[in-house]
Coordinates of C-alpha atoms and ligand atoms in Angstrom, one line a residue:
X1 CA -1.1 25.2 43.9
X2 CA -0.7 21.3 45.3
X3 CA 0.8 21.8 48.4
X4 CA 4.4 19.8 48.3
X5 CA 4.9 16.3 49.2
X6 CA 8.0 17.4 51.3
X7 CA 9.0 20.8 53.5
X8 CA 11.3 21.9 55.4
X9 CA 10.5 25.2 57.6
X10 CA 14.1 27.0 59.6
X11 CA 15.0 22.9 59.8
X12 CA 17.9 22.9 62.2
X13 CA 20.0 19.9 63.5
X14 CA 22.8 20.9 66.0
X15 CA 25.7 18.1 67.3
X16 CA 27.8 18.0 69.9
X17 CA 27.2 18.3 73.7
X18 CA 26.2 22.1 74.3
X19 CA 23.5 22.0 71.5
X20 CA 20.9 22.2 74.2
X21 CA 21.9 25.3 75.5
X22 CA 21.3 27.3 71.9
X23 CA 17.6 25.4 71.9
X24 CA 14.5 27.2 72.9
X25 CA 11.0 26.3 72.6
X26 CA 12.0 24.4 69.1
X27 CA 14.0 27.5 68.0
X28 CA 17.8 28.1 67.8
X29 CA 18.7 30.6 70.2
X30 CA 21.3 32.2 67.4
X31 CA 21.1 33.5 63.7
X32 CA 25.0 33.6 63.9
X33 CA 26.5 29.9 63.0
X34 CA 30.5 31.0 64.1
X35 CA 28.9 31.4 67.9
X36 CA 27.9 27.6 67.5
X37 CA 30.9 26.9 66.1
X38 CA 32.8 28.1 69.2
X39 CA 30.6 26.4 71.5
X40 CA 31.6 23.0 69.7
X41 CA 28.7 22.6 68.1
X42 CA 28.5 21.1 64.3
X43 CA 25.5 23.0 62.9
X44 CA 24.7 19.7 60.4
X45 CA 22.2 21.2 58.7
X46 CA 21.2 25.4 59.7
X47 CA 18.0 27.0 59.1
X48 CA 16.7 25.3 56.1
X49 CA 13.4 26.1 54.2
X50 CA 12.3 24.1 51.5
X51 CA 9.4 22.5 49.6
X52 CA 9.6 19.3 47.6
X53 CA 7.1 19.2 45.1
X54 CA 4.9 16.3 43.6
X55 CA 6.6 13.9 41.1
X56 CA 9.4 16.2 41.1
X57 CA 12.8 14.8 41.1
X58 CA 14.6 17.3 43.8
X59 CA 18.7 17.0 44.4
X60 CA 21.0 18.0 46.9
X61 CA 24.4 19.2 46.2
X62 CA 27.2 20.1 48.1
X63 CA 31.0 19.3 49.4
X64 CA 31.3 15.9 52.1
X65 CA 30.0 16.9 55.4
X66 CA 27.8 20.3 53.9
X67 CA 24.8 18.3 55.6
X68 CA 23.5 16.7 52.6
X69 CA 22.9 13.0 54.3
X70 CA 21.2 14.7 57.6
X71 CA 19.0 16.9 55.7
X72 CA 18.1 13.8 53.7
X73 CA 18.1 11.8 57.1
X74 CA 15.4 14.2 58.1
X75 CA 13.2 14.4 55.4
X76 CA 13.0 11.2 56.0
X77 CA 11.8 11.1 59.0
X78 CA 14.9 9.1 60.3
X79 CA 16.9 12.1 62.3
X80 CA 14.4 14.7 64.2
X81 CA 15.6 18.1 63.9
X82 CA 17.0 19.8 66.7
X83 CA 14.7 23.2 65.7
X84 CA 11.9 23.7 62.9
X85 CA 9.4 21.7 61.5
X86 CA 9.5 19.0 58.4
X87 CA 6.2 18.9 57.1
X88 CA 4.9 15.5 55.3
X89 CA 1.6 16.1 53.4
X90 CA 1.5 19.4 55.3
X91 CA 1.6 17.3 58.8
X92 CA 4.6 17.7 61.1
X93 CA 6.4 14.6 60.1
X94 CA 7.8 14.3 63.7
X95 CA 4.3 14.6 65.5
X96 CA 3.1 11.7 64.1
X97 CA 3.4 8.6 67.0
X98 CA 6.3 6.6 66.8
X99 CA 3.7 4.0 65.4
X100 CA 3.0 6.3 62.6
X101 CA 6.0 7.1 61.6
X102 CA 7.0 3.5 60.9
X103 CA 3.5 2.9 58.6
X104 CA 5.0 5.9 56.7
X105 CA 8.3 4.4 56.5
X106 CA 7.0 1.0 55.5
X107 CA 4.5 1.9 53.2
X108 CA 4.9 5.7 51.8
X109 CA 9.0 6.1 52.2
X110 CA 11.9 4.2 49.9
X111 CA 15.4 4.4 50.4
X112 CA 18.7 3.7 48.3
X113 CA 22.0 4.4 49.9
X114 CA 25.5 4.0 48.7
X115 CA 26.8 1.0 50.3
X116 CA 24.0 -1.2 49.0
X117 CA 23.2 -2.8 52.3
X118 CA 21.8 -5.8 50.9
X119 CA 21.3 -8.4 53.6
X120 CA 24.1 -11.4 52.3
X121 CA 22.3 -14.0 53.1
X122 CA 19.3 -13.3 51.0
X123 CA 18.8 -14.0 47.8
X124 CA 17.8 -11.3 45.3
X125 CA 14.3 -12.3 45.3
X126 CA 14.7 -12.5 49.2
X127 CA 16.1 -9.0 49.5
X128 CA 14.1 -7.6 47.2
X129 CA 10.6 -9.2 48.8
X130 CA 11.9 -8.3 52.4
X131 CA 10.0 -4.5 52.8
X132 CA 7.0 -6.8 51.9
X133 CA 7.8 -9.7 54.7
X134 CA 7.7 -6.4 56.9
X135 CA 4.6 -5.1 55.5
X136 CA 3.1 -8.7 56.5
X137 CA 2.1 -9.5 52.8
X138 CA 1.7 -13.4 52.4
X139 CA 4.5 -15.3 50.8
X140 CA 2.6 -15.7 47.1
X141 CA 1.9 -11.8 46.8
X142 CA 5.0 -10.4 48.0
X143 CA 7.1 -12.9 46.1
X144 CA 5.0 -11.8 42.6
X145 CA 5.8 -7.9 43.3
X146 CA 9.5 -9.1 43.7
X147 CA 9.5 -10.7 40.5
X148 CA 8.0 -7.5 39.0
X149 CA 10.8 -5.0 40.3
X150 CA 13.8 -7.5 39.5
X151 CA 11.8 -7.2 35.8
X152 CA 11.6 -3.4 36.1
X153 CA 15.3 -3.0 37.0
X154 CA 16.5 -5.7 34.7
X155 CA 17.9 -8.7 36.8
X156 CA 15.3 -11.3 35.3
X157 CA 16.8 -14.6 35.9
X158 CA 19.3 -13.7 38.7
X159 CA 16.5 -14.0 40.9
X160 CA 18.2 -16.6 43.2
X161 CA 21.8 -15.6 43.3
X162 CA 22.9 -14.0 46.6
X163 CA 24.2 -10.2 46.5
X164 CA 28.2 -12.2 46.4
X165 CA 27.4 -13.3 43.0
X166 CA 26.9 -9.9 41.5
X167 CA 28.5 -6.9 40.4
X168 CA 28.1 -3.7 41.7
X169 CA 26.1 -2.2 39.1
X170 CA 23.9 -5.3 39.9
X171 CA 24.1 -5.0 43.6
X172 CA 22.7 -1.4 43.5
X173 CA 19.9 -2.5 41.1
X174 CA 18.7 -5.0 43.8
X175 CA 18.8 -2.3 45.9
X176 CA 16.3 0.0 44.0
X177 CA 14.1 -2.9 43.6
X178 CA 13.9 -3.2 47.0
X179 CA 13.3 0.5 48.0
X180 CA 10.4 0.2 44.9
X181 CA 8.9 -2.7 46.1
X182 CA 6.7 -1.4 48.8
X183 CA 5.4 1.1 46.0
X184 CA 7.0 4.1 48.4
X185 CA 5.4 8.2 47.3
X186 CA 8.9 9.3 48.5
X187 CA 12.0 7.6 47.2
X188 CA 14.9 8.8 49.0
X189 CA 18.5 8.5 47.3
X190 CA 21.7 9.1 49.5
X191 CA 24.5 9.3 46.2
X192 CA 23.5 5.7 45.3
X193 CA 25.6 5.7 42.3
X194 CA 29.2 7.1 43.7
X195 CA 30.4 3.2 44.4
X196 CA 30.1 2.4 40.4
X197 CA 32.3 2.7 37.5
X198 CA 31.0 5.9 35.5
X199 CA 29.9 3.6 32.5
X200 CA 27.7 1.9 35.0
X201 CA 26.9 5.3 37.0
X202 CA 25.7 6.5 33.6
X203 CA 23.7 3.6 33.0
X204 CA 21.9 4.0 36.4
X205 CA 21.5 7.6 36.0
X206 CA 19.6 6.3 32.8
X207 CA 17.6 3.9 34.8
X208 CA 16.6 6.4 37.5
X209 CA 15.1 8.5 34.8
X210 CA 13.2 5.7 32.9
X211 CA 11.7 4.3 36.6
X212 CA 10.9 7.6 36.7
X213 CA 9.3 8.6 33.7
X214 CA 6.9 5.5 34.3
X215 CA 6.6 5.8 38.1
X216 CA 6.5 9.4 38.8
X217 CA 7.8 9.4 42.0
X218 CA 9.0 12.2 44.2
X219 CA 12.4 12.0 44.7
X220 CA 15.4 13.4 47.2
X221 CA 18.3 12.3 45.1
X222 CA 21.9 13.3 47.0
X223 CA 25.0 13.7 44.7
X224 CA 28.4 15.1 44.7
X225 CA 28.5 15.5 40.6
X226 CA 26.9 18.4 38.9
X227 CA 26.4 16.3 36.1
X228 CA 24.7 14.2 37.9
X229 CA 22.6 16.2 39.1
X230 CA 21.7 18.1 35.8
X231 CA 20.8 14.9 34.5
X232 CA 18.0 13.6 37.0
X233 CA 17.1 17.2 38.7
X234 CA 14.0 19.0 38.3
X235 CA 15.9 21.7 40.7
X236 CA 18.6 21.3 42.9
X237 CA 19.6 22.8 46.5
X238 CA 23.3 23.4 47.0
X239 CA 24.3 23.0 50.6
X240 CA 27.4 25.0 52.2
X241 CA 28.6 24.0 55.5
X242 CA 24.8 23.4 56.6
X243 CA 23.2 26.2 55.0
X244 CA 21.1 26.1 51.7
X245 CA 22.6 28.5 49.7
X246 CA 21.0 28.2 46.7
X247 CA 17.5 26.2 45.0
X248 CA 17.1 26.8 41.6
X249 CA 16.9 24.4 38.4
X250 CA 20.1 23.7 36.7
X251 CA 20.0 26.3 34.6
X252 CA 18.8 29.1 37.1
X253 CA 22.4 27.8 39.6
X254 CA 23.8 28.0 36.2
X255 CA 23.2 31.8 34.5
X256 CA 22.4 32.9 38.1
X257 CA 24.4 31.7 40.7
X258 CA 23.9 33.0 44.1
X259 CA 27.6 32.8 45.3
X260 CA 31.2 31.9 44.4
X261 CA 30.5 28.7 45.9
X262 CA 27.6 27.9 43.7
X263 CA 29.5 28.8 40.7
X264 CA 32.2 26.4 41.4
X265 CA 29.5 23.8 41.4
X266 CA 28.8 24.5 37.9
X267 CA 31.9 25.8 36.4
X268 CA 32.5 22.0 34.9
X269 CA 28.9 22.0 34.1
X270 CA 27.6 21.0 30.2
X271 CA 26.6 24.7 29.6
X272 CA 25.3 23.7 25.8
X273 CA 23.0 21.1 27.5
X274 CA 21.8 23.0 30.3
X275 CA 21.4 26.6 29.0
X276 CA 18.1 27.4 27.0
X277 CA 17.6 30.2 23.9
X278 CA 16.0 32.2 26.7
X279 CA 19.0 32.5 28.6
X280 CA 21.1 33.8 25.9
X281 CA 19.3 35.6 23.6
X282 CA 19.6 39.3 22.8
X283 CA 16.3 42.0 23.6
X284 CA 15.0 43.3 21.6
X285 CA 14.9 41.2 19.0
X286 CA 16.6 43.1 15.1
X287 CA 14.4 43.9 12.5
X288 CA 15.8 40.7 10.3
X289 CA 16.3 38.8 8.1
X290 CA 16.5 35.6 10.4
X291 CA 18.7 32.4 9.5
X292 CA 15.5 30.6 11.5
X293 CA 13.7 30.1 14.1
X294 CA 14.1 28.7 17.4
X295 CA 11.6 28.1 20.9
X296 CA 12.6 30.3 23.7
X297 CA 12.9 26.4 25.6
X298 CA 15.2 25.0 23.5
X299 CA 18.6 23.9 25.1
X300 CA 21.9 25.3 22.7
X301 CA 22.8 21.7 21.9
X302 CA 19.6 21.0 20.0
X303 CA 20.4 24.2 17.7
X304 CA 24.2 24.8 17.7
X305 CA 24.7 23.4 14.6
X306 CA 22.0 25.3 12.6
X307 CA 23.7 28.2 14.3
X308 CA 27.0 27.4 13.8
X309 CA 25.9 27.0 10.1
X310 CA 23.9 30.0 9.8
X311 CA 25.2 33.8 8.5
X312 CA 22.0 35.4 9.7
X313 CA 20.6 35.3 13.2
X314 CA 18.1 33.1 14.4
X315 CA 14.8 34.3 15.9
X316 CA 13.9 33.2 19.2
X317 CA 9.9 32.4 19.2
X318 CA 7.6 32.6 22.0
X319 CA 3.8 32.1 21.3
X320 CA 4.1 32.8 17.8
X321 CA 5.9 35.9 18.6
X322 CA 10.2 36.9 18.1
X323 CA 10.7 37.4 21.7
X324 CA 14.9 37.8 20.8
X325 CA 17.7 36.9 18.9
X326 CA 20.6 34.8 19.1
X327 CA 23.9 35.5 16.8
X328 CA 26.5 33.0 15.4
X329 CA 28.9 35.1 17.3
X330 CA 27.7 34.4 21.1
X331 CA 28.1 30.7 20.2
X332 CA 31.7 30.7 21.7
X333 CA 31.0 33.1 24.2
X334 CA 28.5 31.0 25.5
X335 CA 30.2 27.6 25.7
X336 CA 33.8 29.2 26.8
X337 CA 33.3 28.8 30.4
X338 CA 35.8 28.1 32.2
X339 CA 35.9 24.8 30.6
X340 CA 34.1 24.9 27.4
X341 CA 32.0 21.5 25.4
X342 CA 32.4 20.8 22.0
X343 CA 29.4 21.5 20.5
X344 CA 27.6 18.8 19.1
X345 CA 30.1 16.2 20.2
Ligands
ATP401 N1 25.7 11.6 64.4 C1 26.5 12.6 64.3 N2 27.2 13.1 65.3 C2 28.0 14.2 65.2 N3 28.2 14.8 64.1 C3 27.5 14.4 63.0 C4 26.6 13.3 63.0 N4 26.1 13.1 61.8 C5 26.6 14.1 61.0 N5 27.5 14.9 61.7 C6 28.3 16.0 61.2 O1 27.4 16.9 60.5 C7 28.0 17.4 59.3 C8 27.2 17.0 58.1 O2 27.3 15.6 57.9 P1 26.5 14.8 56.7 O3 26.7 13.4 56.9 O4 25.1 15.3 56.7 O5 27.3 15.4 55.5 P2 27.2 15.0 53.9 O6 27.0 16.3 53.2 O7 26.2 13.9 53.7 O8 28.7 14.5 53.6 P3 29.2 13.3 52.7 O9 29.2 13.9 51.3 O10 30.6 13.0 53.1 O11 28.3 12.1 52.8 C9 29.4 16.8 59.3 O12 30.3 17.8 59.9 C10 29.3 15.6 60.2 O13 30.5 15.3 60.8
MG402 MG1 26.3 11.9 53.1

């Protein structure tokens, strides 16, 4: 297997004035996070192991201040940890000189956060062609790539308004040009979307997804909404008060979730668009007659209706083969969470 872009091994970052104390030759001195507490100390992010694969699009979930922005922070390279080691390309990201680090910054790392932080007296083409002005590309070139990513994100002809003149939707646009512009392997996303309205939020979501698809990027991609997160995640780690408490894709949080805080997470979820015929199909499979067939990777919404419609089970195929069955009758048990879709709506 590639090794990942991104790891994390027992990642620890500790606040507050007595964190030295429960620090020993770059290992906490304490499995036991309450002892911490006591001391005063805000255990940010605790322990965390992680990999972050290769044009993979990984998300971090959890409640304000479960750690989400400092585990981000250090992926990035911008907060060291107070124990354990990130690895970048299998080096320890915080070895590298302080030199170093900045190359990687300008030139492999991307970031989008959630107040915009576009410089106001910039134009767009200005902001946008300002990692490049850093990079020390001449004026011609780095003006050229800006055009390109204003294209990319859709802001042709707004080039030389200032970020005033805009709407947010807009605003945060500019901003992914610019984290894009330097051609970053890591794009980093601290909820860049919670600021919008959720027609625009969907519409960015979208966008995220299509830079993707023709980009392939790897991506740290923070968000509150589950939703969200279904929608742009290739897996997702839920964070609890520091601690990762579970990595899975959507649908792995979803049929299996690791605790009660996990399920909360997903109890809103869009089970129909999440879960797949794997996930709910009954083994082994009847004898027949089948209403049809259906792959074991299909999601419920692409066949709800043919089941719905169907007297007869459908056959779940694998390789050619009926690996199981799925009856008209689990339709509803399926989608009645807690807070069941409409199917097909
Ligand atoms: N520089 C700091 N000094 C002291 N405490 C900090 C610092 N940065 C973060 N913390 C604390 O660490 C914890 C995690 O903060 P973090 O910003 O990572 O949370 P978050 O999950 O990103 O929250 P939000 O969703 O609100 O952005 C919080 O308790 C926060 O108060
Ligand atoms: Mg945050």
């Amino acid at each position: 297997m590639q090794h990942p872009v991104l790891a994390c091994r027992q990642v620890s970052r500790l606040y507050g004035a007595r964190a030295s104390e429960f620090i020993k030759d770059g290992h906490i001195t304490t499995d036991n996070v309450q002892t911490l507490q006591e001391a005063g100390i805000t255990p940010a992010i605790f322990n965390v192991d992680l990999d972050i694969e290769r044009g993979k699009t990984f998300v971090i979930m959890g409640l304000s201040g479960s750690g989400k922005s400092t585990l981000l922070r250090c992926l990035a390279g911008l907060t060291p940890p107070s124990a354990g080691q990130i690895l970048f390309e299998s080096k320890d990201l915080f070895g590298f000189s302080e030199a170093d680090l900045i190359q990687i910054h300008r030139h492999q790392m991307g970031m989008v956060f959630q107040h915009f932080a576009l410089l106001p007296h910039l134009t767009v083409l200005g902001n946008v062609a300002f990692p490049l002005e850093i990079q020390g590309r001449p004026r011609a070139e780095r003006e050229e790539i800006a055009r390109q990513m204003i294209r990319l994100v859709g802001l042709e002809g707004r080039e030389h308004r200032f970020p005033a003149q805009l709407s947010g939707g807009q605003q945060q646009r500019v901003g992914i040009a610019r984290s894009l512009a330097g051609d970053p392997d890591v794009w980093f996303l601290d909820e860049p979307f919670s600021a919008l309205d959720p027609l625009i939020r969907r519409e960015m979501q979208a966008e995220v997804i299509r830079l993707q698809g023709m980009l392939k990027k790897t991506i740290v991609f923070i968000t509150h909404d589950f939703e969200e997160a279904v929608r742009v995640a290739d897996r997702i780690a839920i964070m609890k008060d520091g601690l990762v408490e579970q990595i899975g894709t959507a649908e792995e949080l979803l049929v299996s979730p690791a605790t009660d805080y996990v399920r909360a997470f997903t109890r809103d979820a869009p089970r129909a668009h999440i879960l797949t015929a794997r996930s709910i199909m009954t083994t082994p499979p009847p004898a027949g007659p089948f209403g049809g067939e259906v792959s074991a990777t299909d999601r419920v919404i692409s066949f709800a209706r043919q089941l719905d419609a169907s007297s007869l089970p459908l056959a779940v195929i694998e390789d050619n083969e009926i690996i199981g069955a799925i009856d008209r009758a689990m339709l509803l048990d399926i989608l009645i969470g807690p807070n069941a879709q409409a199917v097909g709506a």
